[in-house]
């Protein structure tokens, strides 16, 4: 039998390595350091915020003093928002849009809306059984639990950054969804792993303390990450500030480990943000891999107007970082592209398979 030379074997190994690395002109898919995900419209694909408000009103059987209807708070918000935008200059490029989505004026409108409802006692009498009923009606995007499981297997905690008004409410929506799927015979393995308790949540908290039990994990942490984090997030700019704070803290912690002679995570890993709306544009642009969830026509239309291309993650896989900045046609900042997903399984396929 003919012998095979060493150089020939080396050539085969190199060729196979290139194929394994996806060497078709695309970069090797890097590891992920941080996963930040929006909630309403991204994880939850049916109405979640309005369900929280409705549950609060149903719980208020005989409030004293009497609550104004929810329409009162909606109209007050719309009036404030219209007054703010009426005097705001036109947004003609991505830079303008990012400044607007992070502006103190917009934050004041959103913050005042929260304070108005909270001070009126809308959520004071919310009860767990009613909240559970309404939480169970919220539908999550396909593949979410597979995505959470895959991330945890790699030591990455999914962090939800939301403009929603309750950490407890989001936790309850996750619990009810996983419980419902397990009872239907699907996602049983994820239910047994308690994945609904292992997602970190950052948003405001309108519900009274103790109404919704805290994350059912000993010590309230997974991989050193605190799971329940009441945080007043009201704009996309707030999300960016929090992302930077978390990343800075984690990388500083890594440097301490490194100086102590222990293993420290590399700083060349990707920061990923997944969101669905124009409110998410600041963190989408900030992240090294920004991923739009779904097909919101307003968000996609705005991106097209600003010259930002969108590529389907399911078709392209990972083709590079999205936050490489340049100058747009109308002036101001632009970025090359953003990814888009319709199912969280696409993230699993693109980064971990």
XYZ file of C-alpha atoms in Angstrom:
353
model
C 0.000 0.000 0.000
C 1.262 3.475 -0.884
C 2.572 5.488 2.125
C 1.229 8.959 2.909
C 3.808 11.653 3.438
C 3.829 13.890 6.522
C 3.435 17.111 4.468
C 0.338 15.632 2.824
C -1.202 14.857 6.241
C -0.378 18.350 7.465
C -2.131 19.772 4.424
C -5.274 17.767 5.176
C -5.270 18.935 8.797
C -4.876 22.572 7.769
C -7.645 22.265 5.195
C -10.019 20.628 7.654
C -9.197 23.275 10.263
C -10.056 25.996 7.770
C -13.410 24.393 7.016
C -14.135 23.930 10.734
C -13.384 27.605 11.301
C -15.829 28.528 8.560
C -13.035 29.663 6.221
C -15.192 30.936 3.395
C -14.070 34.535 3.702
C -15.812 34.866 7.081
C -14.044 35.458 10.391
C -13.869 32.760 13.026
C -16.870 33.065 15.369
C -15.546 34.534 18.630
C -16.667 33.597 22.107
C -19.238 35.738 23.903
C -18.501 37.518 27.172
C -21.847 39.252 27.815
C -25.398 38.612 26.577
C -27.848 41.486 27.051
C -31.452 41.038 25.883
C -34.491 43.321 25.824
C -37.790 41.875 27.081
C -40.972 43.402 25.582
C -41.086 42.575 21.880
C -37.805 40.660 22.020
C -38.301 37.827 24.506
C -42.048 38.429 24.902
C -43.758 38.574 21.517
C -47.250 39.286 22.819
C -48.234 42.190 25.050
C -46.483 42.018 28.410
C -46.540 45.566 29.784
C -50.266 46.100 29.260
C -50.927 42.715 30.885
C -49.111 43.929 33.998
C -51.297 47.034 34.167
C -54.469 45.014 33.607
C -53.506 42.553 36.336
C -52.930 45.445 38.737
C -56.409 46.874 38.047
C -58.109 43.500 38.397
C -56.365 43.101 41.766
C -57.715 46.472 42.922
C -61.235 45.256 43.691
C -62.120 48.137 46.007
C -59.237 50.617 46.032
C -59.257 53.539 48.427
C -58.927 56.182 47.224
C -60.450 55.249 43.879
C -57.931 54.847 41.080
C -58.263 56.810 37.854
C -58.629 54.515 34.825
C -55.490 53.331 33.044
C -56.461 55.561 30.127
C -55.731 58.558 32.348
C -52.084 57.499 32.673
C -51.818 56.665 28.971
C -53.200 60.062 27.966
C -50.944 61.904 30.414
C -47.939 60.088 28.967
C -48.977 60.880 25.388
C -49.393 64.563 26.239
C -45.925 64.735 27.803
C -44.379 62.841 24.909
C -46.042 65.019 22.279
C -44.961 68.192 24.093
C -41.364 66.967 24.195
C -41.167 65.840 20.566
C -42.928 68.981 19.271
C -39.883 71.091 20.095
C -37.238 68.463 19.369
C -35.225 69.063 16.168
C -35.584 66.679 13.202
C -33.547 63.450 13.345
C -31.897 63.030 9.958
C -29.156 60.516 10.712
C -28.221 57.760 13.131
C -26.259 60.140 15.367
C -29.373 62.290 15.814
C -31.457 59.234 16.640
C -28.992 57.934 19.225
C -28.862 61.337 20.941
C -32.665 61.482 20.977
C -33.025 57.949 22.390
C -30.606 58.871 25.190
C -31.811 62.410 25.863
C -32.644 63.686 29.378
C -35.932 65.076 28.069
C -37.130 61.703 26.804
C -35.984 60.065 30.025
C -37.995 62.604 32.033
C -41.149 61.753 30.051
C -40.709 58.026 30.693
C -39.662 58.424 34.330
C -42.564 60.769 35.106
C -44.979 58.235 33.627
C -43.683 55.527 35.973
C -43.780 57.836 38.999
C -47.312 59.000 38.176
C -48.753 55.473 38.182
C -46.647 54.295 41.108
C -47.592 57.274 43.301
C -51.274 56.788 42.512
C -51.084 53.276 43.951
C -51.887 51.413 40.745
C -49.738 48.444 41.767
C -50.121 48.621 45.563
C -52.770 45.893 45.855
C -51.474 43.553 43.134
C -51.913 39.907 44.136
C -49.868 36.902 43.076
C -52.768 34.737 41.759
C -53.998 37.509 39.464
C -50.478 38.333 38.301
C -49.858 34.646 37.558
C -53.023 34.434 35.471
C -52.065 37.397 33.303
C -48.405 36.395 33.138
C -49.400 32.990 31.760
C -51.023 34.725 28.772
C -47.735 36.221 27.572
C -46.068 34.307 24.740
C -42.278 34.088 24.442
C -40.226 34.007 21.255
C -39.355 30.549 19.945
C -36.095 29.042 21.110
C -35.671 31.211 24.207
C -35.131 28.366 26.685
C -32.718 26.559 24.391
C -30.826 29.859 24.126
C -30.694 30.313 27.921
C -29.570 26.724 28.425
C -26.846 26.974 25.772
C -25.520 30.206 27.271
C -25.367 28.796 30.808
C -23.470 25.743 29.570
C -20.785 28.209 28.491
C -20.814 30.110 31.767
C -22.758 33.073 30.351
C -25.775 34.438 32.219
C -28.464 36.020 30.042
C -29.073 39.536 31.354
C -32.468 41.097 30.592
C -32.321 44.899 30.304
C -35.878 46.188 30.095
C -37.902 49.407 30.117
C -40.701 47.355 31.676
C -41.837 48.380 35.155
C -41.271 45.251 37.242
C -38.478 42.750 37.803
C -40.951 40.491 39.603
C -43.408 40.624 36.722
C -40.783 39.572 34.178
C -39.663 36.760 36.489
C -43.274 35.627 36.767
C -43.762 35.666 32.982
C -40.677 33.457 32.604
C -41.885 31.067 35.313
C -45.376 30.747 33.903
C -44.132 30.184 30.363
C -41.732 27.428 31.372
C -44.324 25.832 33.647
C -46.882 25.875 30.842
C -44.459 24.389 28.307
C -43.433 21.641 30.765
C -47.065 20.730 31.449
C -47.593 20.418 27.674
C -44.695 17.979 27.448
C -42.165 20.407 25.957
C -39.118 22.038 27.597
C -39.366 19.600 30.524
C -35.569 19.409 30.742
C -35.368 23.207 31.039
C -38.078 23.239 33.697
C -36.166 20.664 35.734
C -33.044 22.816 35.472
C -35.006 25.783 36.838
C -33.949 28.048 33.972
C -36.652 30.628 34.771
C -34.724 31.359 37.976
C -31.341 31.694 36.244
C -31.914 34.754 34.077
C -30.676 38.085 35.465
C -33.260 40.880 35.236
C -32.624 44.632 35.354
C -35.557 47.056 35.232
C -37.729 49.252 37.459
C -39.898 47.704 40.206
C -43.464 48.900 40.599
C -44.785 45.864 42.493
C -44.650 45.846 46.314
C -41.794 43.915 47.893
C -42.576 40.239 48.393
C -45.596 39.956 46.081
C -43.547 37.886 43.631
C -40.976 35.558 45.243
C -37.389 36.384 44.342
C -35.297 34.180 42.052
C -35.305 30.713 43.573
C -31.541 30.222 43.496
C -29.469 29.927 46.661
C -27.705 33.224 47.274
C -29.679 34.891 44.468
C -26.742 34.543 42.056
C -25.650 32.382 39.121
C -22.031 32.459 37.918
C -21.512 35.321 40.367
C -24.236 37.400 38.689
C -27.039 38.790 40.863
C -30.395 37.744 39.395
C -32.968 40.296 40.670
C -31.811 43.857 40.020
C -34.414 46.643 40.448
C -32.937 49.416 38.288
C -34.635 52.493 36.856
C -34.155 52.014 33.112
C -36.212 54.434 31.014
C -34.306 54.911 27.740
C -31.916 53.121 25.445
C -29.230 55.401 26.820
C -29.884 54.016 30.297
C -29.284 50.528 28.931
C -25.959 51.585 27.423
C -24.845 53.137 30.722
C -25.722 49.935 32.590
C -23.990 47.728 30.007
C -20.810 49.767 30.322
C -20.971 49.595 34.109
C -21.428 45.806 34.123
C -18.702 45.185 31.539
C -16.260 47.503 33.303
C -16.904 45.764 36.619
C -16.509 42.284 35.138
C -13.327 43.149 33.263
C -11.863 44.834 36.331
C -12.643 41.683 38.278
C -10.917 39.642 35.566
C -7.779 41.775 35.856
C -7.697 41.134 39.610
C -7.921 37.404 38.955
C -5.160 37.669 36.375
C -2.839 39.526 38.763
C -3.530 36.830 41.358
C -2.244 34.205 38.956
C -5.653 32.629 38.241
C -7.485 32.219 34.970
C -9.033 35.453 33.686
C -11.555 35.660 30.806
C -10.116 37.213 27.650
C -11.238 40.716 26.819
C -11.556 39.951 23.085
C -14.861 38.151 23.592
C -18.032 39.629 22.102
C -20.610 41.765 23.846
C -24.025 40.932 22.330
C -27.254 42.906 22.596
C -30.600 41.696 21.247
C -33.526 44.115 20.999
C -36.531 44.836 18.812
C -37.429 48.522 18.823
C -36.076 51.992 18.130
C -35.649 52.404 21.895
C -32.971 49.716 21.633
C -30.887 51.483 18.991
C -28.297 52.879 21.461
C -27.407 49.454 22.937
C -27.664 47.779 19.511
C -25.060 50.199 18.172
C -22.965 49.949 21.350
C -22.701 46.152 21.268
C -20.059 44.368 19.218
C -22.832 42.145 17.853
C -26.155 43.985 17.675
C -29.120 41.770 16.780
C -32.604 43.015 15.867
C -35.391 40.652 16.942
C -38.368 40.250 14.637
C -39.713 42.399 11.819
C -40.836 45.674 13.396
C -41.446 47.866 10.341
C -40.796 51.118 12.229
C -37.378 50.029 13.440
C -36.360 48.464 10.119
C -37.593 51.499 8.213
C -35.610 53.828 10.451
C -32.467 51.737 10.000
C -32.909 51.780 6.223
C -33.344 55.566 6.323
C -30.040 55.877 8.172
C -28.213 53.533 5.798
C -27.832 50.632 8.225
C -28.113 47.249 6.530
C -29.760 44.283 8.251
C -28.589 40.723 7.611
C -30.512 37.595 8.582
C -28.500 35.709 11.176
C -30.059 32.401 10.101
C -28.712 32.834 6.566
C -25.387 34.542 7.166
C -24.212 33.167 10.493
C -21.588 35.300 12.195
C -19.782 37.472 9.622
C -18.111 40.025 11.876
C -18.661 42.753 14.436
C -21.531 45.159 13.813
C -20.215 48.208 15.672
C -17.616 49.323 13.147
C -18.499 52.972 12.830
C -18.300 55.292 9.821
C -19.936 58.381 8.308
C -23.429 58.192 6.853
C -24.755 59.711 3.634
C -26.590 62.426 5.552
C -23.629 63.051 7.845
C -23.192 61.825 11.378
C -22.386 58.356 12.658
C -23.415 55.130 10.982
C -22.529 51.470 11.379
C -22.104 48.814 8.738
C -24.969 46.515 9.632
C -26.989 44.731 12.301
C -28.028 41.099 12.463
C -31.679 40.040 12.609
C -33.235 36.983 14.235
C -36.728 35.535 14.307
C -35.977 32.715 16.737
C -33.411 32.535 19.538
C -32.276 29.215 18.082
C -30.549 31.287 15.391
C -28.158 32.675 18.031
C -27.407 29.154 19.226
C -26.740 28.022 15.658
C -24.601 31.039 14.739
C -22.386 31.166 17.808
C -22.386 27.744 19.441
C -22.811 25.066 16.782
